[in-house]
Every structure is written in structure tokens, then in C-alpha cells.
mmCIF file of C-alpha atoms in Angstrom:
data_model
loop_
_atom_site.group_PDB
_atom_site.id
_atom_site.type_symbol
_atom_site.label_atom_id
_atom_site.label_comp_id
_atom_site.label_asym_id
_atom_site.label_seq_id
_atom_site.Cartn_x
_atom_site.Cartn_y
_atom_site.Cartn_z
ATOM 1 C CA ALA A 1 90.193 130.868 103.932
ATOM 2 C CA GLN A 2 89.477 127.474 105.034
ATOM 3 C CA SER A 3 91.833 125.398 107.211
ATOM 4 C CA VAL A 4 91.984 121.826 108.593
ATOM 5 C CA THR A 5 93.488 120.356 111.691
ATOM 6 C CA GLN A 6 94.492 116.941 112.401
ATOM 7 C CA PRO A 7 95.377 116.978 116.031
ATOM 8 C CA ASP A 8 97.019 113.466 116.086
ATOM 9 C CA ILE A 9 100.275 113.168 114.280
ATOM 10 C CA HIS A 10 100.731 109.379 115.134
ATOM 11 C CA ILE A 11 98.106 106.974 116.280
ATOM 12 C CA THR A 12 98.921 103.360 117.364
ATOM 13 C CA VAL A 13 96.052 100.795 117.467
ATOM 14 C CA SER A 14 96.112 97.134 117.940
ATOM 15 C CA GLU A 15 94.820 94.971 115.122
ATOM 16 C CA GLY A 16 91.253 94.267 115.656
ATOM 17 C CA ALA A 17 90.594 97.114 117.707
ATOM 18 C CA SER A 18 88.432 100.130 116.728
ATOM 19 C CA LEU A 19 89.824 103.390 115.405
ATOM 20 C CA GLU A 20 89.046 107.161 115.404
ATOM 21 C CA LEU A 21 91.107 109.700 113.568
ATOM 22 C CA ARG A 22 90.068 113.448 114.436
ATOM 23 C CA CYS A 23 89.506 116.185 112.062
ATOM 24 C CA ASN A 24 88.380 119.701 112.688
ATOM 25 C CA TYR A 25 87.848 122.192 109.997
ATOM 26 C CA SER A 26 87.499 126.017 109.768
ATOM 27 C CA TYR A 27 85.178 127.520 107.256
ATOM 28 C CA GLY A 28 82.548 130.127 107.132
ATOM 29 C CA ALA A 29 79.963 127.667 105.815
ATOM 30 C CA THR A 30 79.697 124.021 105.385
ATOM 31 C CA PRO A 31 82.468 122.962 103.255
ATOM 32 C CA TYR A 32 83.073 119.790 101.172
ATOM 33 C CA LEU A 33 84.895 117.282 103.286
ATOM 34 C CA PHE A 34 87.206 114.473 102.387
ATOM 35 C CA TRP A 35 89.256 111.718 103.828
ATOM 36 C CA TYR A 36 92.118 110.505 101.642
ATOM 37 C CA VAL A 37 94.603 107.488 102.482
ATOM 38 C CA GLN A 38 98.140 107.182 101.514
ATOM 39 C CA SER A 39 100.268 103.954 101.641
ATOM 40 C CA PRO A 40 103.995 104.376 101.736
ATOM 41 C CA GLY A 41 105.293 105.398 98.360
ATOM 42 C CA GLN A 42 101.898 105.533 96.987
ATOM 43 C CA GLY A 43 99.385 108.236 95.838
ATOM 44 C CA LEU A 44 96.383 109.163 97.772
ATOM 45 C CA GLN A 45 93.040 107.350 97.500
ATOM 46 C CA LEU A 46 89.682 108.671 98.398
ATOM 47 C CA LEU A 47 88.089 106.897 101.414
ATOM 48 C CA LEU A 48 84.910 108.988 101.538
ATOM 49 C CA LYS A 49 83.441 112.509 101.033
ATOM 50 C CA TYR A 50 80.520 114.672 102.585
ATOM 51 C CA PHE A 51 78.776 117.288 100.797
ATOM 52 C CA SER A 52 75.153 117.421 102.606
ATOM 53 C CA GLY A 53 72.483 115.270 103.617
ATOM 54 C CA ASP A 54 73.144 112.281 106.050
ATOM 55 C CA THR A 55 75.886 113.299 108.477
ATOM 56 C CA LEU A 56 77.139 109.622 108.784
ATOM 57 C CA VAL A 57 78.902 108.873 105.422
ATOM 58 C CA GLN A 58 80.187 105.292 104.380
ATOM 59 C CA GLY A 59 83.221 105.019 102.580
ATOM 60 C CA ILE A 60 85.276 102.176 101.202
ATOM 61 C CA LYS A 61 87.372 99.629 103.038
ATOM 62 C CA GLY A 62 84.973 99.644 105.908
ATOM 63 C CA PHE A 63 85.543 103.295 106.991
ATOM 64 C CA GLU A 64 83.009 105.783 107.905
ATOM 65 C CA ALA A 65 83.057 109.334 109.107
ATOM 66 C CA GLU A 66 80.619 111.636 110.800
ATOM 67 C CA PHE A 67 80.144 115.327 109.965
ATOM 68 C CA LYS A 68 79.342 117.363 113.370
ATOM 69 C CA ARG A 69 78.508 120.885 112.459
ATOM 70 C CA SER A 70 78.211 122.196 116.042
ATOM 71 C CA GLN A 71 81.955 120.719 116.704
ATOM 72 C CA SER A 72 83.293 121.586 113.144
ATOM 73 C CA SER A 73 84.420 118.001 113.016
ATOM 74 C CA PHE A 74 84.518 115.222 110.592
ATOM 75 C CA ASN A 75 86.164 112.177 112.319
ATOM 76 C CA LEU A 76 86.965 109.178 110.579
ATOM 77 C CA ARG A 77 86.135 105.641 112.137
ATOM 78 C CA LYS A 78 86.502 101.996 111.573
ATOM 79 C CA PRO A 79 85.217 99.400 114.048
ATOM 80 C CA SER A 80 87.990 96.882 113.613
ATOM 81 C CA VAL A 81 91.367 97.772 111.918
ATOM 82 C CA HIS A 82 93.506 95.449 109.781
ATOM 83 C CA TRP A 83 97.193 95.421 109.491
ATOM 84 C CA SER A 84 96.888 96.705 105.934
ATOM 85 C CA ASP A 85 95.283 99.986 107.335
ATOM 86 C CA ALA A 86 98.641 101.156 108.232
ATOM 87 C CA ALA A 87 99.090 104.357 106.223
ATOM 88 C CA GLU A 88 98.986 108.108 106.393
ATOM 89 C CA TYR A 89 95.486 109.562 106.487
ATOM 90 C CA PHE A 90 94.599 113.079 105.356
ATOM 91 C CA CYS A 91 91.411 114.941 105.973
ATOM 92 C CA ALA A 92 90.802 117.743 103.358
ATOM 93 C CA VAL A 93 88.285 120.568 102.870
ATOM 94 C CA ALA A 94 87.124 122.298 99.593
ATOM 95 C CA PRO A 95 85.021 125.471 99.698
ATOM 96 C CA TYR A 96 81.305 124.601 99.172
ATOM 97 C CA SER A 97 80.740 127.323 96.530
ATOM 98 C CA GLY A 98 83.224 128.804 94.159
ATOM 99 C CA GLY A 99 86.743 127.437 93.671
ATOM 100 C CA GLY A 100 87.406 124.035 92.583
ATOM 101 C CA ALA A 101 89.394 120.980 93.415
ATOM 102 C CA ASP A 102 92.301 123.222 93.161
ATOM 103 C CA GLY A 103 90.957 124.769 96.447
ATOM 104 C CA LEU A 104 91.378 121.438 98.271
ATOM 105 C CA THR A 105 93.231 122.154 101.543
ATOM 106 C CA PHE A 106 94.833 119.239 103.395
ATOM 107 C CA GLY A 107 95.414 118.635 106.855
ATOM 108 C CA LYS A 108 99.109 117.601 107.995
ATOM 109 C CA GLY A 109 97.969 113.943 108.135
ATOM 110 C CA THR A 110 97.779 111.164 110.943
ATOM 111 C CA HIS A 111 100.173 108.437 110.685
ATOM 112 C CA LEU A 112 98.481 105.243 111.682
ATOM 113 C CA ILE A 113 100.577 102.283 113.022
ATOM 114 C CA ILE A 114 98.925 98.737 113.588
ATOM 115 C CA GLN A 115 100.259 96.764 116.372
ATOM 116 C CA PRO A 116 99.882 92.851 116.078
ATOM 117 C CA ASP B 1 90.371 101.999 83.657
ATOM 118 C CA THR B 2 90.441 104.064 86.800
ATOM 119 C CA GLU B 3 94.094 104.550 86.760
ATOM 120 C CA VAL B 4 96.606 107.448 86.614
ATOM 121 C CA THR B 5 99.876 106.236 85.537
ATOM 122 C CA GLN B 6 103.018 108.139 86.226
ATOM 123 C CA THR B 7 106.484 107.502 85.055
ATOM 124 C CA PRO B 8 109.214 107.112 85.975
ATOM 125 C CA LYS B 9 108.472 105.943 89.553
ATOM 126 C CA HIS B 10 112.080 107.069 90.699
ATOM 127 C CA LEU B 11 114.219 109.828 89.010
ATOM 128 C CA VAL B 12 117.827 110.948 90.446
ATOM 129 C CA MET B 13 119.056 114.015 88.511
ATOM 130 C CA GLY B 14 121.763 116.322 88.757
ATOM 131 C CA MET B 15 121.235 120.137 89.078
ATOM 132 C CA THR B 16 122.182 120.848 85.334
ATOM 133 C CA ASN B 17 120.142 118.107 83.847
ATOM 134 C CA LYS B 18 116.831 118.368 81.942
ATOM 135 C CA LYS B 19 114.258 115.630 82.742
ATOM 136 C CA SER B 20 110.554 115.140 82.222
ATOM 137 C CA LEU B 21 107.857 113.534 84.472
ATOM 138 C CA LYS B 22 104.961 111.894 82.676
ATOM 139 C CA CYS B 23 101.218 111.397 83.661
ATOM 140 C CA GLU B 24 98.541 109.604 81.811
ATOM 141 C CA GLN B 25 94.880 108.837 82.472
ATOM 142 C CA HIS B 26 92.185 107.370 80.160
ATOM 143 C CA MET B 27 89.077 108.072 82.316
ATOM 144 C CA GLY B 28 88.124 111.045 80.009
ATOM 145 C CA HIS B 29 88.866 113.529 82.925
ATOM 146 C CA ARG B 30 89.257 117.118 81.814
ATOM 147 C CA ALA B 31 91.015 118.357 85.028
ATOM 148 C CA MET B 32 94.614 117.296 85.623
ATOM 149 C CA TYR B 33 96.937 118.432 88.557
ATOM 150 C CA TRP B 34 100.519 118.216 89.809
ATOM 151 C CA TYR B 35 101.227 118.074 93.351
ATOM 152 C CA LYS B 36 104.660 118.098 95.263
ATOM 153 C CA GLN B 37 104.785 116.270 98.465
ATOM 154 C CA LYS B 38 107.675 116.398 100.833
ATOM 155 C CA ALA B 39 108.282 113.562 103.354
ATOM 156 C CA LYS B 40 105.846 113.466 106.300
ATOM 157 C CA LYS B 41 103.913 116.523 104.779
ATOM 158 C CA PRO B 42 100.516 116.799 102.834
ATOM 159 C CA PRO B 43 100.643 117.329 99.187
ATOM 160 C CA GLU B 44 101.018 120.939 97.961
ATOM 161 C CA LEU B 45 99.254 122.002 94.689
ATOM 162 C CA MET B 46 101.627 123.200 91.871
ATOM 163 C CA PHE B 47 99.533 123.384 88.798
ATOM 164 C CA VAL B 48 95.983 122.607 87.629
ATOM 165 C CA TYR B 49 95.002 122.122 83.897
ATOM 166 C CA SER B 50 91.508 122.235 82.874
ATOM 167 C CA TYR B 51 90.297 121.249 79.530
ATOM 168 C CA GLU B 52 94.043 121.265 78.342
ATOM 169 C CA LYS B 53 94.422 124.904 79.574
ATOM 170 C CA LEU B 54 96.564 125.860 82.383
ATOM 171 C CA SER B 55 94.342 127.316 84.978
ATOM 172 C CA ILE B 56 96.272 127.516 88.153
ATOM 173 C CA ASN B 57 99.948 128.006 88.672
ATOM 174 C CA GLU B 58 100.708 128.248 92.520
ATOM 175 C CA SER B 59 103.594 130.521 91.953
ATOM 176 C CA VAL B 60 105.861 127.609 91.125
ATOM 177 C CA PRO B 61 109.527 128.509 89.982
ATOM 178 C CA SER B 62 110.074 128.426 86.351
ATOM 179 C CA ARG B 63 112.432 125.613 86.620
ATOM 180 C CA PHE B 64 109.328 123.571 86.548
ATOM 181 C CA SER B 65 107.327 123.806 83.422
ATOM 182 C CA PRO B 66 104.115 121.951 82.879
ATOM 183 C CA GLU B 67 102.526 120.859 79.458
ATOM 184 C CA CYS B 68 99.433 119.123 78.578
ATOM 185 C CA PRO B 69 99.611 117.802 74.990
ATOM 186 C CA ASN B 70 96.212 116.273 75.043
ATOM 187 C CA SER B 71 93.481 115.608 77.450
ATOM 188 C CA SER B 72 95.053 112.290 78.608
ATOM 189 C CA LEU B 73 98.587 113.387 79.007
ATOM 190 C CA LEU B 74 100.293 115.784 81.468
ATOM 191 C CA ASN B 75 104.099 116.441 81.572
ATOM 192 C CA LEU B 76 106.202 118.258 84.095
ATOM 193 C CA HIS B 77 109.482 119.355 82.544
ATOM 194 C CA LEU B 78 112.386 119.837 84.810
ATOM 195 C CA HIS B 79 115.502 121.973 84.448
ATOM 196 C CA ALA B 80 118.142 123.259 86.748
ATOM 197 C CA LEU B 81 116.445 121.966 89.904
ATOM 198 C CA GLN B 82 117.724 122.356 93.334
ATOM 199 C CA PRO B 83 118.377 119.808 96.167
ATOM 200 C CA GLU B 84 115.383 121.284 97.880
ATOM 201 C CA ASP B 85 113.158 120.099 95.129
ATOM 202 C CA SER B 86 113.723 116.520 95.787
ATOM 203 C CA ALA B 87 110.199 115.103 96.624
ATOM 204 C CA LEU B 88 107.387 112.750 95.558
ATOM 205 C CA TYR B 89 105.708 114.571 92.641
ATOM 206 C CA LEU B 90 102.006 113.354 92.454
ATOM 207 C CA CYS B 91 99.670 113.750 89.288
ATOM 208 C CA ALA B 92 95.997 113.742 89.717
ATOM 209 C CA SER B 93 92.948 113.881 87.711
ATOM 210 C CA SER B 94 89.148 114.637 88.085
ATOM 211 C CA GLN B 95 86.260 114.517 86.083
ATOM 212 C CA ASP B 96 86.042 118.376 86.048
ATOM 213 C CA GLN B 97 87.631 121.168 88.132
ATOM 214 C CA GLY B 98 84.594 121.346 90.589
ATOM 215 C CA ALA B 99 85.073 121.541 94.423
ATOM 216 C CA SER B 100 83.230 118.406 94.888
ATOM 217 C CA GLU B 101 85.208 116.367 92.482
ATOM 218 C CA LYS B 102 86.956 113.208 93.467
ATOM 219 C CA LEU B 103 90.746 113.167 92.828
ATOM 220 C CA PHE B 104 92.469 110.108 91.396
ATOM 221 C CA PHE B 105 96.172 110.109 92.187
ATOM 222 C CA GLY B 106 98.845 108.334 90.477
ATOM 223 C CA SER B 107 101.679 106.639 92.668
ATOM 224 C CA GLY B 108 103.986 109.535 92.025
ATOM 225 C CA THR B 109 107.657 109.894 90.864
ATOM 226 C CA GLN B 110 110.133 109.915 93.705
ATOM 227 C CA LEU B 111 112.561 112.596 92.652
ATOM 228 C CA SER B 112 116.184 112.999 94.172
ATOM 229 C CA VAL B 113 118.075 116.025 93.021
ATOM 230 C CA LEU B 114 121.871 115.819 93.576
#
């Protein structure tokens, strides 16, 4: 069964500084990988996803993520954060073959705090 | 229209009440989902409907009863809930039920059971 680990429960970053949120997955093959963001009291919004091809994926709101097979990682980055980026970020994995979106496994989330 | 609309946004109910949560999307998506999310936790899948048929029930107690009247609507009927059922209930939809599908989430219904 696949699993996702987000090692950082909380991250505090100054506005304008760069950001990297870590995600490690465990799966027998290359899975589908996703990053979702959730603002307080809201649903989740997809930032980006990776299936195959170029290992550097561009998403919405200036986010990007890099898939590294050797490290089983899919870290999320942003060069300069804005106060509006404060939210909960979830990494998720789905099996490459078989199953469906119901097979999506979420990490426990990283809470991003932006300091002025 | 790329929205998933959930009503009500907030709901307070007693343990003997019967209430329903509603979810609507007009994107032509054929898969719809109910998730439960406790505070500071990731969403947990409850039910999946695909082409208006229940395809996944993640061993959810019978006090939660899903219904999909048509391809645009998804309901969650609640009866005799427990205080531990208090949570944010999220509806989501996707074009299909494939593993690669992007999920579109509603803003959720914050449920409190007294």
C-alpha cells in the first residue's frame, strides 16, 4: 500500500522568502503525485500534479514541485511567498495503475505560517 | 462553472436529529465523493459515487447515508449522530474515477453534534 510522509507539521517563513515543503512517498512503482492547499474553513485546491515526463512540475500561484525518484520525494517550492500563502498543504499519492481517485492517500499536512 | 457547492456551510444538530448535507456540481463530472476531515487532520474518504452508483463505501457507519439523485447532486443524510462525528464534511468531484483525476472540492459543511 502507498503512504505519504510530510515530515514538517509546521513551517514558518518570512514574507518574500523562499519556501520548500517536503514530501516523501512509499510505493512500489512511480505513483501519481499531487499537492493540494487548504485555506482555513475551505476545501482543498489542487496546486499541481505529476504523472510522468519532466520531473519539474509547474503549478498555480507560482508553485513548483520536483519529483526525485532516487529520494522518493516530491517537494513543493515557491521562490517568494506572500501572506496569502498561509494555509495547510497536503501532499497526496495515488497508485499508477488500478484503483482510482478513491485510492488517493493524503499526508498529514504541513501548516504554513507567514511572518510579516 | 468550476465550482462544487455545498450547503449548509455550518450545521449544529442534536444526537436525535435527522439532517442532510447537499453537494452540487455542474461540470459534467461523473465521480463524486464525500470526505470527512477532523481538525488538523487530512481528509478521510467516506463514499465514492461513479456514474450515480455507489462504488466505494469505506466502512462508514449506517448513521451516514449517501444518495446521488442525479449526476449533478450528492446528498449525505445524517441520523442519530454522535459527538465524535463533529467534523468538516467535504464533497469533491472529478471528471471520472481514474487515479490521475484532479479532484475539485467544495468548501465543506462544518458539522457540530451536541
